[in-house]
Coordinates of C-alpha atoms in Angstrom, one line a residue:
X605 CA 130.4 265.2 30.1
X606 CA 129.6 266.3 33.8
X607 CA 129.2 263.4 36.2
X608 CA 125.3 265.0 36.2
X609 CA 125.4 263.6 32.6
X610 CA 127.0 260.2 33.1
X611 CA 125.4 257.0 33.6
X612 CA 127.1 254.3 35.7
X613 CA 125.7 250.3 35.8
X614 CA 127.0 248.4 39.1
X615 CA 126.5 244.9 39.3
X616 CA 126.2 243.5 42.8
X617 CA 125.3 246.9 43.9
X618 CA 122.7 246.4 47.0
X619 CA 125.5 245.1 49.7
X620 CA 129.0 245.2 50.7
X621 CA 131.7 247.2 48.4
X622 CA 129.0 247.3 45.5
X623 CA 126.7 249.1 47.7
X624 CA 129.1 252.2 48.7
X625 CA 130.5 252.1 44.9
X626 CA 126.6 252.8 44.4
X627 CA 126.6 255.9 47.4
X628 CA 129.8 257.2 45.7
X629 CA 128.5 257.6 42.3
X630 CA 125.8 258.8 43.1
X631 CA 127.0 261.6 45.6
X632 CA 129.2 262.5 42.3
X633 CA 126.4 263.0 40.5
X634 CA 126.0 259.9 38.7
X635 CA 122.7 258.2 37.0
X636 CA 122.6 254.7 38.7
X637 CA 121.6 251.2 37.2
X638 CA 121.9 248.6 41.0
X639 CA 122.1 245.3 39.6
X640 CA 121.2 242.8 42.2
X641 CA 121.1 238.8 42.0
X642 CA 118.3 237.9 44.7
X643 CA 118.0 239.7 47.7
X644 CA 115.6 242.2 47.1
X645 CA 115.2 243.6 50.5
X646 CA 119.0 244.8 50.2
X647 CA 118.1 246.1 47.0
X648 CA 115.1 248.1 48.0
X649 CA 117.4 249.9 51.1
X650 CA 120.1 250.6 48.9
X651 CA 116.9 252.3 46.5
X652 CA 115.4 254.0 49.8
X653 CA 119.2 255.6 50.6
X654 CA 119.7 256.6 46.9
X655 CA 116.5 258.9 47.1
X656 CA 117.5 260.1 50.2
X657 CA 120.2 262.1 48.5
X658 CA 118.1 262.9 45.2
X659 CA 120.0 260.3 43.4
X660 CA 118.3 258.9 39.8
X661 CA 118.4 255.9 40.3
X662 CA 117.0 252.3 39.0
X663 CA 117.4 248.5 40.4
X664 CA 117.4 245.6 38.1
X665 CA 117.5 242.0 39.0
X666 CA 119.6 240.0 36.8
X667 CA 122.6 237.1 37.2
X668 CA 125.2 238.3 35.8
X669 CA 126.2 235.3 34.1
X670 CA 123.1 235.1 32.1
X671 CA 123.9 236.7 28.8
X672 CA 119.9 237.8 28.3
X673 CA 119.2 239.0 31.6
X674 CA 122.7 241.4 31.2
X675 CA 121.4 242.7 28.2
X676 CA 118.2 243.8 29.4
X677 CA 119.7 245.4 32.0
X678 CA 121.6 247.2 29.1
X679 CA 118.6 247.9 27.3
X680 CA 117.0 249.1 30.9
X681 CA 120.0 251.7 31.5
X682 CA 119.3 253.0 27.9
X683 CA 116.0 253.4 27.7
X684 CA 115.7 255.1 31.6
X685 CA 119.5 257.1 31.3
X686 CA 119.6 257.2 27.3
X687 CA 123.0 255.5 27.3
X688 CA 125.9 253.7 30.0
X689 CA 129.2 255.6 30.2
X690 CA 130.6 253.0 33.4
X691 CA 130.0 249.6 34.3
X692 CA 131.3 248.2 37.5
X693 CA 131.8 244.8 38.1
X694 CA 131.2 243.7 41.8
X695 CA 129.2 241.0 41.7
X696 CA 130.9 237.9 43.1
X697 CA 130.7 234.8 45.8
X698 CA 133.7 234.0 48.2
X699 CA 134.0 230.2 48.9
X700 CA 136.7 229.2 50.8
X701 CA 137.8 225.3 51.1
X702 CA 141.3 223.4 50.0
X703 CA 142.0 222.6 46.4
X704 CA 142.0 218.7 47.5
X705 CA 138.5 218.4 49.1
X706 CA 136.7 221.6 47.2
X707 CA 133.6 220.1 45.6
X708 CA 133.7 221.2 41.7
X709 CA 129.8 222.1 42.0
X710 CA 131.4 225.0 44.6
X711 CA 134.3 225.4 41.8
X712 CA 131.2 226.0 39.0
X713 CA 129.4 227.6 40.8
X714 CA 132.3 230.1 41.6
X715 CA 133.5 230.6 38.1
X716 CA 129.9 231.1 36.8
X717 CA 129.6 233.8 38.9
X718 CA 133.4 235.4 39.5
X719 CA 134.3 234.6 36.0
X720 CA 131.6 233.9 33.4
X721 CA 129.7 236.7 34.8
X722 CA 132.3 239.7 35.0
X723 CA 133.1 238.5 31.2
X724 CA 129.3 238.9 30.3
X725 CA 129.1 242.2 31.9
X726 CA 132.2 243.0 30.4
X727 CA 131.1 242.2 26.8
X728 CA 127.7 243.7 26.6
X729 CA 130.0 246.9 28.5
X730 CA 132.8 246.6 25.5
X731 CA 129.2 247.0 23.1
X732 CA 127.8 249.7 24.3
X733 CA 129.5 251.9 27.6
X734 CA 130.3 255.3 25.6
X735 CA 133.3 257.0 24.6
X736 CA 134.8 258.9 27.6
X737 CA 133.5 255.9 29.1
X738 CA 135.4 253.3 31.8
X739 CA 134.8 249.9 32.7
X740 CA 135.8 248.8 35.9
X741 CA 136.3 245.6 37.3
X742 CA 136.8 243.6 40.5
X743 CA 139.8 241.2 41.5
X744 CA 141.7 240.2 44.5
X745 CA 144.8 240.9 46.2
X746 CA 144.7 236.9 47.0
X747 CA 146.0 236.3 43.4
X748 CA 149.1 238.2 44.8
X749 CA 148.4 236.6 48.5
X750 CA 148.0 233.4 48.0
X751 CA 146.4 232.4 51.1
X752 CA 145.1 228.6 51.4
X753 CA 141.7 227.7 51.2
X754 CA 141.2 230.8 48.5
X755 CA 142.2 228.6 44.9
X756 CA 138.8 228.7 43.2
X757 CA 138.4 232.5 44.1
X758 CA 141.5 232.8 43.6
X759 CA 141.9 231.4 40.2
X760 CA 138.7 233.2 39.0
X761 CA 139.6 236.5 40.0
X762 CA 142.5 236.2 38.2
X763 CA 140.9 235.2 34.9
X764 CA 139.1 238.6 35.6
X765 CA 142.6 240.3 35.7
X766 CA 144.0 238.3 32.3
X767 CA 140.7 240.0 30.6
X768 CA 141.2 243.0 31.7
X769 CA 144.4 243.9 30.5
X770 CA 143.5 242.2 27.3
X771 CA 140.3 244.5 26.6
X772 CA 141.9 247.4 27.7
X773 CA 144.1 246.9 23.9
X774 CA 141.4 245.8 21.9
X775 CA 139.3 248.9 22.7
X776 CA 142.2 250.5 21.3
X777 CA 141.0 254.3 19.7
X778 CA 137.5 253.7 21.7
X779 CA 138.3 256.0 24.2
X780 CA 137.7 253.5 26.8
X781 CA 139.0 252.7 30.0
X782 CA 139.4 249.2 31.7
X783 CA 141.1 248.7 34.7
X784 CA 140.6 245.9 38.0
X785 CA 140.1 247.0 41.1
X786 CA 142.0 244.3 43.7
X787 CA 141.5 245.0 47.5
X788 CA 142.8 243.2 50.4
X789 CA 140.7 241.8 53.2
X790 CA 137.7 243.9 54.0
X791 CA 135.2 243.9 56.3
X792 CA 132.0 243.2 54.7
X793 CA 129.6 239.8 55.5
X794 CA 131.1 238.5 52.2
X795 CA 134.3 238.1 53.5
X796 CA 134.2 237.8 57.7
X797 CA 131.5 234.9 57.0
X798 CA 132.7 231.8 58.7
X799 CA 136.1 233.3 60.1
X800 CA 136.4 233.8 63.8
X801 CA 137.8 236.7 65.5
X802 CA 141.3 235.1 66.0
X803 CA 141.2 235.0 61.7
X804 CA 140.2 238.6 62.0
X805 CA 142.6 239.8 63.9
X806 CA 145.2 238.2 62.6
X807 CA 144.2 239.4 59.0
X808 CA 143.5 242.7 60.3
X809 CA 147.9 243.1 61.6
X810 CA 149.0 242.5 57.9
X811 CA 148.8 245.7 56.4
X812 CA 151.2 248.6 57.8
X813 CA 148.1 250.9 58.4
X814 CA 147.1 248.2 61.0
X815 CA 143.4 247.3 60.4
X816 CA 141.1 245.6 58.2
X817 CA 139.4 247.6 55.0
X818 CA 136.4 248.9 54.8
X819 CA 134.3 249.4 51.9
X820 CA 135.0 253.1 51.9
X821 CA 138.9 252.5 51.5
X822 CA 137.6 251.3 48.1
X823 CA 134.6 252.6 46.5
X824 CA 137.2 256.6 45.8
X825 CA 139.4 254.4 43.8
X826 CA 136.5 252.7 41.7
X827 CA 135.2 256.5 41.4
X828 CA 138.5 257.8 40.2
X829 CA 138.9 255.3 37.6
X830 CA 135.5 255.9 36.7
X831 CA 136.4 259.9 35.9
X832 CA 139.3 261.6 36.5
X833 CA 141.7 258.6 36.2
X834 CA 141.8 258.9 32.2
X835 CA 145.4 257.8 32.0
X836 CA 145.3 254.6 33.9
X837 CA 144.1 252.0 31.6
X838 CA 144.6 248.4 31.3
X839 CA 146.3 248.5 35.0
X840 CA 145.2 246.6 38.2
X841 CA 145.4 248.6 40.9
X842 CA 146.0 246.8 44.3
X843 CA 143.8 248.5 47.0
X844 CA 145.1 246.7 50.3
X845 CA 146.8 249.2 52.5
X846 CA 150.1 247.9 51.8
X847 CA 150.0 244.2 52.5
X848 CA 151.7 243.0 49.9

């Protein structure tokens, strides 16, 4: 298949890293599905750049971590595209708050989202995504970081990683790909929320290229897995400009 022929379904795709893994795609030549949880208005200007550029291109609304409302948005993709050949997981919340005091409806909360919902999207993906196909999706390089006030996240994301590596063998003669995408600190709302510039800074000095990530530092790698990358599979590839 050429990328004109390939269909790709990115979940959290109207903001942040989501929302250049969208641009990226779609400047490949890549049919779009931009899955969004509430927030229309990001929706509709991600929509609005996406026919700027000629991109096909359709949003859906759906939480991730309802099983239903994922596999409509299946159904959707098929029905507008004809099939899905990669699914992108980038949905995801960042609360931040020690172990001791973190209030378990904040915990729920995160692994409903982080966790439940990248296995969702991962199951209807594992279903249906086409052979040639590639799943991709989403970690943290705070499983490898550590950093305090990060263990819910934390310990979701790396549930995300365990299932991963686990798919990535049971879709074994699928011609499949699965691989995580980890990056470091990067410079979206998501993750500067709450932190003052002291934090920022400070985070920003860690890695040896000497500044904080942007979303375009990531969305290649998602695009390389997503095509040419054929031979990694069932890896997670730390994108964090050498911090760790």
């Amino acid at each position: 298949m050429s990328n004109a022929e390939r269909v790709a379904i990115v979940t959290g795709g109207s903001r942040g890293i989501g929302r250049q893994v969208v641009q990226q795609l779609a400047e490949e030549g890549y049919a779009l599905v931009v899955n969004y949880a509430d927030n229309k208005a990001d929706a509709d200007a991600t929509m609005a750049a996406l026919a700027g550029i000629g991109a096909k291109a359709i949003s859906f609304q759906a939480d991730v971590a309802d099983e239903n409302a994922v596999s409509a948005m299946f159904d959707a993709a098929e029905r507008e595209f004809g099939g899905v050949d990669v699914v992108v997981n980038m949905a995801g919340v960042m609360p931040m708050g020690p172990l001791v005091d973190l209030d378990l409806d904040i915990l729920d909360r995160t692994i409903r989202v982080n966790l439940r919902g990248a296995f969702v999207v991962t199951q209807q993906a594992a279903r249906r995504v086409r052979a040639g196909g590639a799943i991709i999706n989403t970690s943290s390089s705070i499983t490898k970081f550590s950093r305090p006030g990060y263990a819910a996240y934390a310990a979701a994301k790396g549930g995300v990683e365990a299932m991963t590596l686990i798919l990535a063998r049971e879709l074994r003669g699928r011609d499949i790909t699965v691989n995580t995408v980890a990056p470091g600190p990067i410079g979206t709302e998501l993750f500067l929320r709450g932190k003052d510039e002291e934090t920022i800074a400070r985070i920003a000095a860690e890695p040896p290229l000497g500044r904080m990530g942007v979303p375009q530092d990531v969305a290649p790698i998602v695009a390389f897995l997503a095509g040419p990358g054929r031979w990694i599979n069932g890896q997670v590839v730390y994108a964090n400009g050498g911090a760790i």
